[in-house]
Amino acid sequence: MIHTGPVNGGGAGLRIAVIRQGDRPRLNSRLPSLLSKEFPEHTVDDIDVLSLIRRRPLTLATCLVGGVAENFWSVVTRRISVKKAMVTSGSFADAARRIVAAQVSPATHLFTMQSQSLFPADVPGVPHFVFTDHAHLANLAYPFFDVRHMAGRRFLARERAIYRSATRVFVRSENVANVLVSSYGVSAQQVVTVGVGPNVPTPTPSATPRQWHDGRIVFVGVDWERKGGQTLVEAFERVRRRHPRARLEIVGCNPDVRNAPGITVHGRLELDEVATLLAECDVFCLPTRVEPFGVAFIEAMHAGLAVVGTRIGAIPDFVRDDETGALVDPHDASGLADVLSTMLDRPERTQEMGAAGRLLAAERYQWNTVMARIGREVNHALESPPTTSSGPGLPDSALRIAAMVVGLRIDGGAETLLRTLLHEVQDSVCDVTVVTLRTIDPGTRLDIERLGAKMVEVPGRRLVSPLRFLRLLRQLRRGRFDVIHTNLVGANVLGLAAGALLRIPVVVTLHSTRSSGDDHWYHGKLERYFIRHHAARVIAVGDETAVVRGEVLGSGVDIHVLPNAVTPAVDMTVDARQALRREVMVDEKAPLFINVGRLTPAKGHDDLLRAFANVFEELGRGELALVGSGGRREELTVLADELGIADQVHFMGSCANARELTAAADVFVLSSVWEGLPMAILEAMEAGTAIVATDVGDVRDVLSDTPARVVPPSDHVALATAMLATLDDVTTGRDLTSAARRVVADRFSSARWAERVVDHYRAVLA
């Protein structure tokens, strides 16, 4: 323990706890002494949870078994070690939390600081800070990252909770800061980029120029494969052809390259030995493929070496092309050889880059500078109103919501609305768990978890299945939810039944004037029964939906109208729009019509194809993009062929970039036979795309103050006439954008919509 006292003179007698897992990375073991220097009047407790767990045989055994069980296939296939499986497991996290809670309390500690983010270490009532070099989802940005090494959803959920519960998260680079905000839903004000200092002793600045050592290149890294060692060896063989006296020094690992000419393998060295070797080299090279930060670059820059790295992660922050060194692509041995040869060709210029790197390192990457930033932020945070363990802006009493949907299709309106809710409430007073009745693919799961939600899957072959229902009850009971919010017939039936048994209030959203359950002999009857008798609140996405469904459900059901909403989208540049049209179209200069919606009878695609055939016959050109999946694709493909427009109709399937495609089109066409308030209409309005739509659901009301044309459903002739007239408006430059965007901003703001959803949750609890 290191004795140190009050920050800004306050908190006299309180301690600071540093919480870490082992001695790696080196910051783990250095952080207690660094904090003691920054806060010299406090006592710093150094809590190494890994060391403490190892002293408890029963706890250690539990963690080992739990880690292997949680990561069984990854361990069996040797993708991760048993130790890594253990320290990233829920068992280890639980043990670590118990250890910390036994040693830290608001009565004894001013704040805690955790090094890395492998386990939760916050204690209620004690401000908690995290200092990390990486975030697991940052790996997805690396071009050669093997997704088989992606952590499981339980680890990602814990990691997200760690970041969001922290008073501040200190990171080394803007790269990781951006990932925390965009992928983990952490508030931008909560993340602070502070940099890092060197671990290797830095030489005393000298006015004497560094000596040239005949082209001596140094590599420092423990993980030879991940750090791109083999790529460097291949490149160095080519460098030696031009520079026979060049040498490569390998530090930190022991690859089998000892017989290669010009290469010396040093293995592990003490820090002062590394410093000595850096002083005797000319270029530092680390062509890494995956890199949390790369402190070795900073240490080489402090030594005055020109640095060569790859264009990934944080490396471009300090390896600046032709300023402090050079950047190459990962796995590019040829490009790396050219860069190194050029540096050895021009010793004076290479030494100038080394000098520039030394200045940058001295300015931004010194421990005294880093800790001063951390100290200022800690003081500021302690003086501000405290945040709590539920996350930024989330009180301990945050509403626990189970949002139930059938699946998570990209092209589903209910699913899109759910994503809108997650986007808006991730820094609000709700903790949302998405419950789906189908198995979700890993990519979709990751997208949902990035929005700050947990995921629960309750798949089954039949809607009414005792085993599935029991699994659902178990999950809902375990989550201790305050409110269940259901969407679509399957979720409505099971969610309402489970809510009735568990005494959890259920909010139901009706998304259309008709229920898909009406086409089944008993699903519709079950849905109507449970809504009538067990729904705490029923919400309709529009007035027409409320009226039509209200007639079916009966006067005893009070329906609240809450129109759908749409999140803002980024305006497309002209170049991006043209590039997207080139991807979709045969003739990018032809007019492009688009429809976004499931390929189901309700969407009226057969009417749309007939209308487009008339348009194509009239114009002699034009193309139609149908975005959405569904069971009618083969039938509609045959119809397009019969109408002679097969080459002009593009079946796009489900597209993650449907909004961008809508913005790239000339006219959006809604051909539905029945609807509620389709999200695709709102997205087209927000995109500023001209609109033609059928008069279904609440469509006419939404478009009443815009130049959009509304025609009767199931009338392909009227639809074709409106498509031609609207295209003429587009061609002549009529403003079809301003009014639609104004309506969206005034009536369909996602932020205001989310506030009203939360108000409904509070109302049913009250």
Short mmCIF file of C-alpha atoms in Angstrom, two decimals, residues 45-512:
data_model
loop_
_atom_site.label_atom_id
_atom_site.label_comp_id
_atom_site.label_asym_id
_atom_site.label_seq_id
_atom_site.Cartn_x
_atom_site.Cartn_y
_atom_site.Cartn_z
CA ASP A 45 -4.73 0.74 -1.91
CA ASP A 46 -3.37 -1.61 -4.58
CA ILE A 47 -5.99 -4.36 -5.10
CA ASP A 48 -4.81 -7.08 -7.49
CA VAL A 49 -7.89 -9.29 -7.79
CA LEU A 50 -6.07 -12.00 -9.76
CA SER A 51 -3.47 -12.40 -7.02
CA LEU A 52 -6.16 -12.46 -4.34
CA ILE A 53 -8.24 -15.07 -6.19
CA ARG A 54 -5.19 -17.29 -6.60
CA ARG A 55 -4.77 -17.31 -2.81
CA ARG A 56 -8.28 -18.74 -2.43
CA PRO A 57 -8.27 -22.29 -3.85
CA LEU A 58 -12.04 -22.75 -3.84
CA THR A 59 -12.66 -19.39 -5.54
CA LEU A 60 -9.90 -20.11 -8.05
CA ALA A 61 -11.41 -23.50 -8.89
CA THR A 62 -14.85 -21.96 -9.31
CA CYS A 63 -13.44 -19.32 -11.67
CA LEU A 64 -11.55 -21.91 -13.72
CA VAL A 65 -14.57 -24.17 -14.11
CA GLY A 66 -16.84 -21.23 -14.89
CA GLY A 67 -14.40 -19.81 -17.41
CA VAL A 68 -14.00 -23.08 -19.29
CA ALA A 69 -17.76 -23.70 -19.26
CA GLU A 70 -18.51 -20.21 -20.58
CA ASN A 71 -15.86 -20.40 -23.31
CA PHE A 72 -15.82 -24.16 -23.87
CA TRP A 73 -15.39 -24.32 -27.65
CA SER A 74 -12.89 -21.46 -27.71
CA VAL A 75 -10.77 -23.33 -25.16
CA VAL A 76 -11.14 -26.71 -26.89
CA THR A 77 -10.14 -25.24 -30.26
CA ARG A 78 -7.33 -23.29 -28.56
CA ARG A 79 -8.55 -19.93 -29.77
CA ILE A 80 -8.06 -18.68 -26.22
CA SER A 81 -6.07 -19.98 -23.26
CA VAL A 82 -7.61 -21.36 -20.10
CA LYS A 83 -6.32 -18.32 -18.21
CA LYS A 84 -7.97 -15.90 -20.62
CA ALA A 85 -11.19 -17.91 -20.48
CA MET A 86 -11.10 -17.59 -16.70
CA VAL A 87 -10.35 -13.87 -16.40
CA THR A 88 -13.01 -12.93 -18.99
CA SER A 89 -15.72 -15.12 -17.45
CA GLY A 90 -18.74 -14.25 -15.39
CA SER A 91 -17.41 -16.37 -12.52
CA PHE A 92 -14.22 -14.29 -12.36
CA ALA A 93 -16.24 -11.06 -12.62
CA ASP A 94 -18.47 -12.11 -9.70
CA ALA A 95 -15.48 -13.08 -7.57
CA ALA A 96 -13.68 -9.81 -8.38
CA ARG A 97 -16.74 -7.75 -7.47
CA ARG A 98 -17.03 -9.54 -4.10
CA ILE A 99 -13.35 -8.95 -3.35
CA VAL A 100 -13.56 -5.25 -4.17
CA ALA A 101 -16.82 -4.78 -2.25
CA ALA A 102 -15.20 -6.31 0.84
CA GLN A 103 -12.34 -3.76 0.76
CA VAL A 104 -13.95 -0.57 -0.55
CA SER A 105 -16.86 1.49 0.77
CA PRO A 106 -18.09 5.12 0.65
CA ALA A 107 -16.99 5.50 4.27
CA THR A 108 -13.35 4.64 3.54
CA HIS A 109 -12.65 5.57 -0.08
CA LEU A 110 -12.75 8.81 -2.04
CA PHE A 111 -12.71 7.06 -5.41
CA THR A 112 -11.60 3.90 -7.18
CA MET A 113 -9.64 3.53 -10.41
CA GLN A 114 -9.68 0.35 -12.45
CA SER A 115 -6.93 -0.56 -14.90
CA GLN A 116 -8.43 -2.27 -17.99
CA SER A 117 -12.04 -3.46 -18.22
CA LEU A 118 -12.17 -7.23 -17.87
CA PHE A 119 -14.44 -7.28 -14.82
CA PRO A 120 -16.76 -4.88 -12.94
CA ALA A 121 -15.05 -3.14 -10.02
CA ASP A 122 -17.39 -0.29 -9.12
CA VAL A 123 -18.83 0.01 -5.61
CA PRO A 124 -22.17 1.82 -5.09
CA GLY A 125 -21.63 5.29 -3.66
CA VAL A 126 -17.92 5.47 -4.59
CA PRO A 127 -16.93 7.44 -7.73
CA HIS A 128 -15.32 4.97 -10.11
CA PHE A 129 -12.83 5.65 -12.91
CA VAL A 130 -11.55 3.31 -15.62
CA PHE A 131 -8.23 3.65 -17.45
CA THR A 132 -8.12 1.36 -20.48
CA ASP A 133 -6.11 1.05 -23.67
CA HIS A 134 -8.75 -0.73 -25.74
CA ALA A 135 -12.37 -1.83 -26.14
CA HIS A 136 -13.25 -5.24 -27.52
CA LEU A 137 -15.53 -3.95 -30.29
CA ALA A 138 -12.64 -1.84 -31.61
CA ASN A 139 -11.29 -5.12 -33.02
CA LEU A 140 -13.98 -5.04 -35.70
CA ALA A 141 -12.20 -2.13 -37.39
CA TYR A 142 -9.05 -4.15 -37.99
CA PRO A 143 -9.03 -5.56 -41.55
CA PHE A 144 -7.50 -8.90 -40.54
CA PHE A 145 -9.33 -9.48 -37.27
CA ASP A 146 -10.64 -13.04 -37.07
CA VAL A 147 -14.26 -12.79 -35.90
CA ARG A 148 -13.94 -16.28 -34.42
CA HIS A 149 -11.95 -14.57 -31.68
CA MET A 150 -14.86 -12.26 -30.88
CA ALA A 151 -15.86 -12.40 -27.22
CA GLY A 152 -19.23 -13.79 -26.24
CA ARG A 153 -22.29 -11.68 -25.64
CA ARG A 154 -22.06 -12.05 -21.86
CA PHE A 155 -18.56 -10.57 -21.81
CA LEU A 156 -19.65 -7.74 -24.12
CA ALA A 157 -22.61 -6.98 -21.87
CA ARG A 158 -20.31 -6.82 -18.83
CA GLU A 159 -17.81 -4.66 -20.69
CA ARG A 160 -20.52 -2.23 -21.74
CA ALA A 161 -21.82 -2.04 -18.16
CA ILE A 162 -18.29 -1.29 -16.89
CA TYR A 163 -17.86 1.65 -19.25
CA ARG A 164 -21.33 3.06 -18.75
CA SER A 165 -21.19 2.81 -14.95
CA ALA A 166 -17.87 4.65 -14.71
CA THR A 167 -17.70 8.26 -13.56
CA ARG A 168 -15.10 8.78 -16.29
CA VAL A 169 -13.37 6.44 -18.74
CA PHE A 170 -9.77 7.45 -19.47
CA VAL A 171 -8.46 6.15 -22.80
CA ARG A 172 -5.17 6.40 -24.61
CA SER A 173 -6.46 7.37 -28.05
CA GLU A 174 -9.32 9.07 -29.88
CA ASN A 175 -9.82 5.82 -31.78
CA VAL A 176 -10.99 4.01 -28.64
CA ALA A 177 -12.92 7.06 -27.42
CA ASN A 178 -14.96 7.05 -30.63
CA VAL A 179 -15.68 3.32 -30.29
CA LEU A 180 -16.93 3.76 -26.73
CA VAL A 181 -19.35 6.47 -27.83
CA SER A 182 -20.54 4.91 -31.09
CA SER A 183 -20.53 1.20 -30.22
CA TYR A 184 -21.08 1.10 -26.46
CA GLY A 185 -23.44 4.04 -26.01
CA VAL A 186 -21.15 5.83 -23.56
CA SER A 187 -21.69 9.59 -23.25
CA ALA A 188 -19.03 11.64 -25.05
CA GLN A 189 -18.64 13.76 -21.89
CA GLN A 190 -17.83 10.62 -19.95
CA VAL A 191 -14.84 9.60 -22.11
CA VAL A 192 -11.53 11.45 -21.78
CA THR A 193 -8.50 10.88 -24.02
CA VAL A 194 -5.35 11.27 -21.93
CA GLY A 195 -2.64 9.42 -23.89
CA VAL A 196 0.02 7.31 -22.21
CA GLY A 197 3.62 7.53 -21.11
CA PRO A 198 6.60 5.24 -21.80
CA ASN A 199 7.52 2.20 -19.73
CA VAL A 200 11.12 2.16 -20.94
CA PRO A 201 13.46 4.75 -19.36
CA THR A 202 13.76 7.77 -21.67
CA PRO A 203 17.14 9.28 -22.53
CA THR A 204 18.07 12.76 -21.34
CA PRO A 205 17.53 15.28 -24.16
CA SER A 206 20.79 16.18 -25.85
CA ALA A 207 21.78 18.83 -28.36
CA THR A 208 24.14 16.33 -29.99
CA PRO A 209 22.61 14.64 -33.07
CA ARG A 210 22.04 10.90 -32.85
CA GLN A 211 24.60 8.74 -34.56
CA TRP A 212 23.66 6.68 -37.61
CA HIS A 213 24.15 2.96 -37.09
CA ASP A 214 24.28 1.75 -40.71
CA GLY A 215 20.56 1.04 -40.94
CA ARG A 216 19.74 -0.80 -37.74
CA ILE A 217 16.01 -1.64 -37.48
CA VAL A 218 14.39 -2.71 -34.21
CA PHE A 219 11.15 -4.61 -33.52
CA VAL A 220 9.73 -4.73 -29.96
CA GLY A 221 6.73 -6.95 -29.30
CA VAL A 222 5.68 -10.01 -27.33
CA ASP A 223 3.10 -11.41 -29.78
CA TRP A 224 5.15 -12.11 -32.90
CA GLU A 225 2.27 -13.13 -35.15
CA ARG A 226 -0.20 -10.39 -34.13
CA LYS A 227 2.50 -7.73 -34.30
CA GLY A 228 3.25 -8.58 -37.93
CA GLY A 229 6.68 -10.09 -37.31
CA GLN A 230 6.62 -12.43 -40.30
CA THR A 231 5.70 -9.53 -42.61
CA LEU A 232 8.72 -7.63 -41.29
CA VAL A 233 11.05 -10.58 -41.91
CA GLU A 234 9.83 -10.87 -45.51
CA ALA A 235 10.31 -7.14 -46.01
CA PHE A 236 13.75 -7.18 -44.39
CA GLU A 237 14.98 -9.85 -46.81
CA ARG A 238 14.26 -7.39 -49.64
CA VAL A 239 15.82 -4.48 -47.73
CA ARG A 240 19.07 -6.46 -47.38
CA ARG A 241 19.40 -6.71 -51.15
CA ARG A 242 19.77 -2.91 -51.33
CA HIS A 243 21.42 -2.46 -47.93
CA PRO A 244 23.59 -5.50 -47.13
CA ARG A 245 24.81 -3.93 -43.87
CA ALA A 246 21.29 -3.44 -42.51
CA ARG A 247 20.40 -5.31 -39.34
CA LEU A 248 17.12 -6.27 -37.68
CA GLU A 249 16.93 -6.54 -33.87
CA ILE A 250 13.97 -8.51 -32.48
CA VAL A 251 13.02 -7.88 -28.85
CA GLY A 252 10.28 -9.36 -26.67
CA CYS A 253 9.76 -12.74 -28.35
CA ASN A 254 11.72 -15.67 -29.76
CA PRO A 255 10.64 -16.44 -33.34
CA ASP A 256 12.48 -19.11 -35.29
CA VAL A 257 14.45 -16.74 -37.55
CA ARG A 258 17.86 -16.95 -35.93
CA ASN A 259 19.56 -18.29 -39.05
CA ALA A 260 18.26 -15.49 -41.28
CA PRO A 261 21.11 -13.15 -42.29
CA GLY A 262 21.24 -9.82 -40.51
CA ILE A 263 18.68 -10.74 -37.83
CA THR A 264 19.37 -10.93 -34.11
CA VAL A 265 16.75 -12.30 -31.70
CA HIS A 266 17.15 -10.91 -28.16
CA GLY A 267 13.99 -12.32 -26.55
CA ARG A 268 12.81 -10.73 -23.33
CA LEU A 269 15.03 -7.89 -22.05
CA GLU A 270 14.91 -5.72 -18.95
CA LEU A 271 13.53 -2.23 -19.52
CA ASP A 272 16.92 -0.53 -19.21
CA GLU A 273 18.35 -3.02 -21.72
CA VAL A 274 15.57 -2.13 -24.14
CA ALA A 275 16.39 1.57 -23.68
CA THR A 276 20.05 0.89 -24.46
CA LEU A 277 19.19 -1.04 -27.60
CA LEU A 278 16.80 1.67 -28.84
CA ALA A 279 19.60 4.21 -28.49
CA GLU A 280 21.75 2.08 -30.80
CA CYS A 281 19.17 1.72 -33.61
CA ASP A 282 17.95 3.96 -36.43
CA VAL A 283 14.38 2.87 -37.23
CA PHE A 284 11.65 1.29 -35.15
CA CYS A 285 9.26 -0.96 -37.10
CA LEU A 286 6.10 -2.69 -35.86
CA PRO A 287 3.83 -3.74 -38.78
CA THR A 288 1.10 -4.91 -36.41
CA ARG A 289 -2.28 -6.30 -37.55
CA VAL A 290 -4.23 -5.71 -34.31
CA GLU A 291 -3.05 -3.10 -31.81
CA PRO A 292 -4.78 -1.64 -28.73
CA PHE A 293 -2.35 1.32 -28.73
CA GLY A 294 1.33 0.52 -29.22
CA VAL A 295 3.34 1.98 -26.33
CA ALA A 296 6.49 0.61 -27.97
CA PHE A 297 6.10 3.30 -30.66
CA ILE A 298 6.08 6.00 -27.98
CA GLU A 299 9.18 4.56 -26.35
CA ALA A 300 11.00 4.50 -29.70
CA MET A 301 9.97 8.09 -30.39
CA HIS A 302 11.33 9.19 -27.00
CA ALA A 303 14.59 7.53 -28.06
CA GLY A 304 14.62 9.63 -31.25
CA LEU A 305 13.92 6.85 -33.76
CA ALA A 306 11.87 7.25 -36.90
CA VAL A 307 8.87 4.91 -36.56
CA VAL A 308 7.10 2.69 -39.10
CA GLY A 309 3.65 1.28 -38.36
CA THR A 310 0.38 0.25 -39.95
CA ARG A 311 -2.70 2.31 -40.72
CA ILE A 312 -4.87 0.90 -37.94
CA GLY A 313 -6.29 2.01 -34.60
CA ALA A 314 -4.41 4.77 -32.80
CA ILE A 315 -1.15 4.38 -34.71
CA PRO A 316 -1.79 7.22 -37.22
CA ASP A 317 -2.07 9.60 -34.22
CA PHE A 318 1.68 9.48 -33.65
CA VAL A 319 3.16 7.73 -36.69
CA ARG A 320 2.72 10.55 -39.15
CA ASP A 321 3.71 9.97 -42.76
CA ASP A 322 6.95 11.75 -43.67
CA GLU A 323 6.86 13.67 -40.37
CA THR A 324 7.65 11.22 -37.56
CA GLY A 325 7.92 8.13 -39.75
CA ALA A 326 5.82 6.20 -42.26
CA LEU A 327 2.59 4.21 -42.44
CA VAL A 328 1.95 1.03 -44.43
CA ASP A 329 -0.94 -1.38 -44.83
CA PRO A 330 -0.97 -4.54 -42.69
CA HIS A 331 0.46 -7.65 -44.42
CA ASP A 332 2.09 -5.52 -47.15
CA ALA A 333 5.66 -6.84 -47.15
CA SER A 334 6.48 -5.19 -50.48
CA GLY A 335 5.27 -1.76 -49.36
CA LEU A 336 7.05 -2.13 -46.04
CA ALA A 337 10.31 -3.05 -47.79
CA ASP A 338 10.06 0.07 -49.99
CA VAL A 339 9.48 2.33 -46.97
CA LEU A 340 12.37 0.87 -44.96
CA SER A 341 14.72 0.96 -47.95
CA THR A 342 13.85 4.61 -48.59
CA MET A 343 14.58 5.46 -44.94
CA LEU A 344 17.96 3.74 -45.12
CA ASP A 345 18.64 5.52 -48.42
CA ARG A 346 18.19 8.89 -46.69
CA PRO A 347 19.80 8.78 -43.23
CA GLU A 348 19.60 12.54 -42.66
CA ARG A 349 15.88 12.68 -43.45
CA THR A 350 15.23 9.62 -41.29
CA GLN A 351 17.02 11.26 -38.38
CA GLU A 352 14.93 14.41 -38.89
CA MET A 353 11.77 12.29 -38.57
CA GLY A 354 13.17 10.75 -35.40
CA ALA A 355 13.78 14.21 -33.96
CA ALA A 356 10.22 15.26 -34.82
CA GLY A 357 8.90 12.14 -33.13
CA ARG A 358 10.92 12.89 -30.00
CA LEU A 359 9.35 16.36 -29.79
CA LEU A 360 5.83 14.95 -30.24
CA ALA A 361 6.43 12.29 -27.58
CA ALA A 362 7.83 14.85 -25.15
CA GLU A 363 4.81 17.10 -25.70
CA ARG A 364 1.96 14.56 -25.57
CA TYR A 365 3.19 11.22 -24.26
CA GLN A 366 4.84 11.77 -20.87
CA TRP A 367 3.48 10.26 -17.66
CA ASN A 368 3.52 13.56 -15.81
CA THR A 369 1.38 15.09 -18.58
CA VAL A 370 -0.98 12.11 -18.68
CA MET A 371 -1.49 12.02 -14.92
CA ALA A 372 -2.01 15.77 -14.75
CA ARG A 373 -4.92 15.38 -17.21
CA ILE A 374 -6.32 12.52 -15.16
CA GLY A 375 -5.97 14.53 -11.95
CA ARG A 376 -7.86 17.50 -13.40
CA GLU A 377 -10.67 15.27 -14.62
CA VAL A 378 -10.93 13.40 -11.33
CA ASN A 379 -11.09 16.65 -9.37
CA HIS A 380 -13.72 18.03 -11.71
CA ALA A 381 -15.81 14.86 -11.52
CA LEU A 382 -15.64 14.76 -7.71
CA GLU A 383 -16.81 18.36 -7.54
CA SER A 384 -19.73 17.61 -9.91
CA PRO A 385 -23.00 15.87 -8.94
CA PRO A 386 -22.28 12.14 -8.69
CA THR A 387 -23.28 9.64 -11.33
CA THR A 388 -24.48 6.21 -10.26
CA SER A 389 -23.82 2.61 -10.97
CA SER A 390 -26.66 2.32 -13.47
CA GLY A 391 -24.77 4.27 -16.10
CA PRO A 392 -24.46 7.87 -17.33
CA GLY A 393 -27.69 9.65 -16.55
CA LEU A 394 -29.23 6.43 -15.19
CA PRO A 395 -30.30 6.46 -11.55
CA ASP A 396 -30.18 3.25 -9.55
CA SER A 397 -33.97 3.13 -10.02
CA ALA A 398 -33.73 3.04 -13.83
CA LEU A 399 -36.77 1.42 -15.42
CA ARG A 400 -36.04 -2.16 -16.46
CA ILE A 401 -37.86 -2.74 -19.74
CA ALA A 402 -38.31 -6.01 -21.62
CA ALA A 403 -38.98 -5.05 -25.26
CA MET A 404 -40.54 -8.08 -26.96
CA VAL A 405 -40.53 -8.55 -30.73
CA VAL A 406 -40.98 -11.56 -32.98
CA GLY A 407 -37.64 -11.11 -34.77
CA LEU A 408 -35.22 -8.35 -35.71
CA ARG A 409 -35.57 -7.94 -39.46
CA ILE A 410 -33.85 -4.97 -41.02
CA ASP A 411 -36.94 -4.22 -43.11
CA GLY A 412 -39.55 -4.49 -40.35
CA GLY A 413 -41.32 -1.35 -39.12
CA ALA A 414 -41.75 -2.60 -35.56
CA GLU A 415 -38.09 -3.63 -35.44
CA THR A 416 -36.97 -0.27 -36.82
CA LEU A 417 -39.03 1.47 -34.16
CA LEU A 418 -37.39 -0.68 -31.50
CA ARG A 419 -33.94 0.38 -32.73
CA THR A 420 -35.13 4.00 -32.58
CA LEU A 421 -36.15 3.50 -28.96
CA LEU A 422 -32.78 1.96 -28.08
CA HIS A 423 -30.95 4.78 -29.83
CA GLU A 424 -32.83 7.43 -27.87
CA VAL A 425 -32.96 5.88 -24.39
CA GLN A 426 -29.42 4.52 -24.12
CA ASP A 427 -28.44 7.57 -22.02
CA SER A 428 -31.87 7.97 -20.45
CA VAL A 429 -33.73 6.40 -17.53
CA CYS A 430 -34.33 2.97 -19.11
CA ASP A 431 -32.34 -0.23 -19.11
CA VAL A 432 -33.72 -2.22 -22.06
CA THR A 433 -33.48 -5.94 -22.74
CA VAL A 434 -34.66 -7.06 -26.19
CA VAL A 435 -36.59 -10.34 -26.07
CA THR A 436 -37.04 -12.05 -29.45
CA LEU A 437 -39.07 -15.11 -30.40
CA ARG A 438 -36.53 -16.12 -33.03
CA THR A 439 -32.82 -16.87 -33.06
CA ILE A 440 -30.88 -13.77 -34.03
CA ASP A 441 -27.72 -13.79 -36.17
CA PRO A 442 -24.50 -12.61 -34.48
CA GLY A 443 -24.24 -9.43 -36.57
CA THR A 444 -27.74 -8.25 -35.60
CA ARG A 445 -27.10 -9.16 -31.98
CA LEU A 446 -23.94 -7.08 -32.02
CA ASP A 447 -25.82 -4.11 -33.50
CA ILE A 448 -28.40 -4.29 -30.72
CA GLU A 449 -25.74 -4.60 -28.01
CA ARG A 450 -23.94 -1.59 -29.47
CA LEU A 451 -27.11 0.38 -28.82
CA GLY A 452 -26.81 -0.51 -25.15
CA ALA A 453 -29.37 -3.32 -24.87
CA LYS A 454 -29.07 -6.88 -23.67
CA MET A 455 -30.50 -9.72 -25.77
CA VAL A 456 -32.64 -12.72 -24.85
CA GLU A 457 -33.79 -15.29 -27.43
CA VAL A 458 -36.81 -17.53 -26.85
CA PRO A 459 -37.20 -19.39 -30.17
CA GLY A 460 -39.80 -22.08 -30.82
CA ARG A 461 -41.50 -23.86 -33.70
CA ARG A 462 -45.01 -23.01 -32.47
CA LEU A 463 -46.42 -19.89 -30.89
CA VAL A 464 -48.14 -21.91 -28.17
CA SER A 465 -45.40 -24.15 -26.80
CA PRO A 466 -45.22 -25.01 -23.07
CA LEU A 467 -41.43 -25.34 -23.06
CA ARG A 468 -40.93 -22.04 -24.86
CA PHE A 469 -43.37 -20.31 -22.52
CA LEU A 470 -41.58 -21.68 -19.46
CA ARG A 471 -38.25 -20.40 -20.84
CA LEU A 472 -39.83 -17.00 -21.39
CA LEU A 473 -41.21 -16.92 -17.84
CA ARG A 474 -37.80 -17.84 -16.45
CA GLN A 475 -36.05 -15.08 -18.42
CA LEU A 476 -38.61 -12.43 -17.49
CA ARG A 477 -38.51 -13.42 -13.81
CA ARG A 478 -34.71 -13.37 -13.83
CA GLY A 479 -34.65 -9.88 -15.39
CA ARG A 480 -36.91 -8.42 -12.66
CA PHE A 481 -38.49 -6.14 -15.24
CA ASP A 482 -40.72 -3.20 -14.40
CA VAL A 483 -42.54 -3.17 -17.74
CA ILE A 484 -42.92 -5.51 -20.72
CA HIS A 485 -43.42 -3.74 -24.06
CA THR A 486 -44.72 -6.04 -26.82
CA ASN A 487 -44.86 -5.63 -30.60
CA LEU A 488 -46.65 -7.82 -33.19
CA VAL A 489 -48.96 -10.75 -32.64
CA GLY A 490 -46.60 -13.45 -31.31
CA ALA A 491 -44.94 -11.12 -28.82
CA ASN A 492 -48.34 -9.71 -27.83
CA VAL A 493 -49.78 -13.13 -27.02
CA LEU A 494 -46.80 -14.54 -25.10
CA GLY A 495 -45.80 -11.26 -23.47
CA LEU A 496 -49.31 -10.55 -22.18
CA ALA A 497 -49.73 -14.09 -20.86
CA ALA A 498 -46.34 -13.98 -19.10
CA GLY A 499 -47.01 -10.51 -17.73
CA ALA A 500 -50.32 -11.65 -16.26
CA LEU A 501 -48.65 -14.57 -14.45
CA LEU A 502 -45.65 -12.57 -13.24
CA ARG A 503 -47.70 -9.47 -12.37
CA ILE A 504 -45.64 -7.26 -14.67
CA PRO A 505 -47.57 -4.51 -16.52
CA VAL A 506 -47.55 -4.94 -20.30
CA VAL A 507 -47.61 -2.12 -22.85
CA VAL A 508 -48.76 -3.18 -26.34
CA THR A 509 -48.04 -1.27 -29.55
CA LEU A 510 -50.37 -1.80 -32.53
CA HIS A 511 -48.43 -1.18 -35.72
CA SER A 512 -51.11 -1.56 -38.38
#
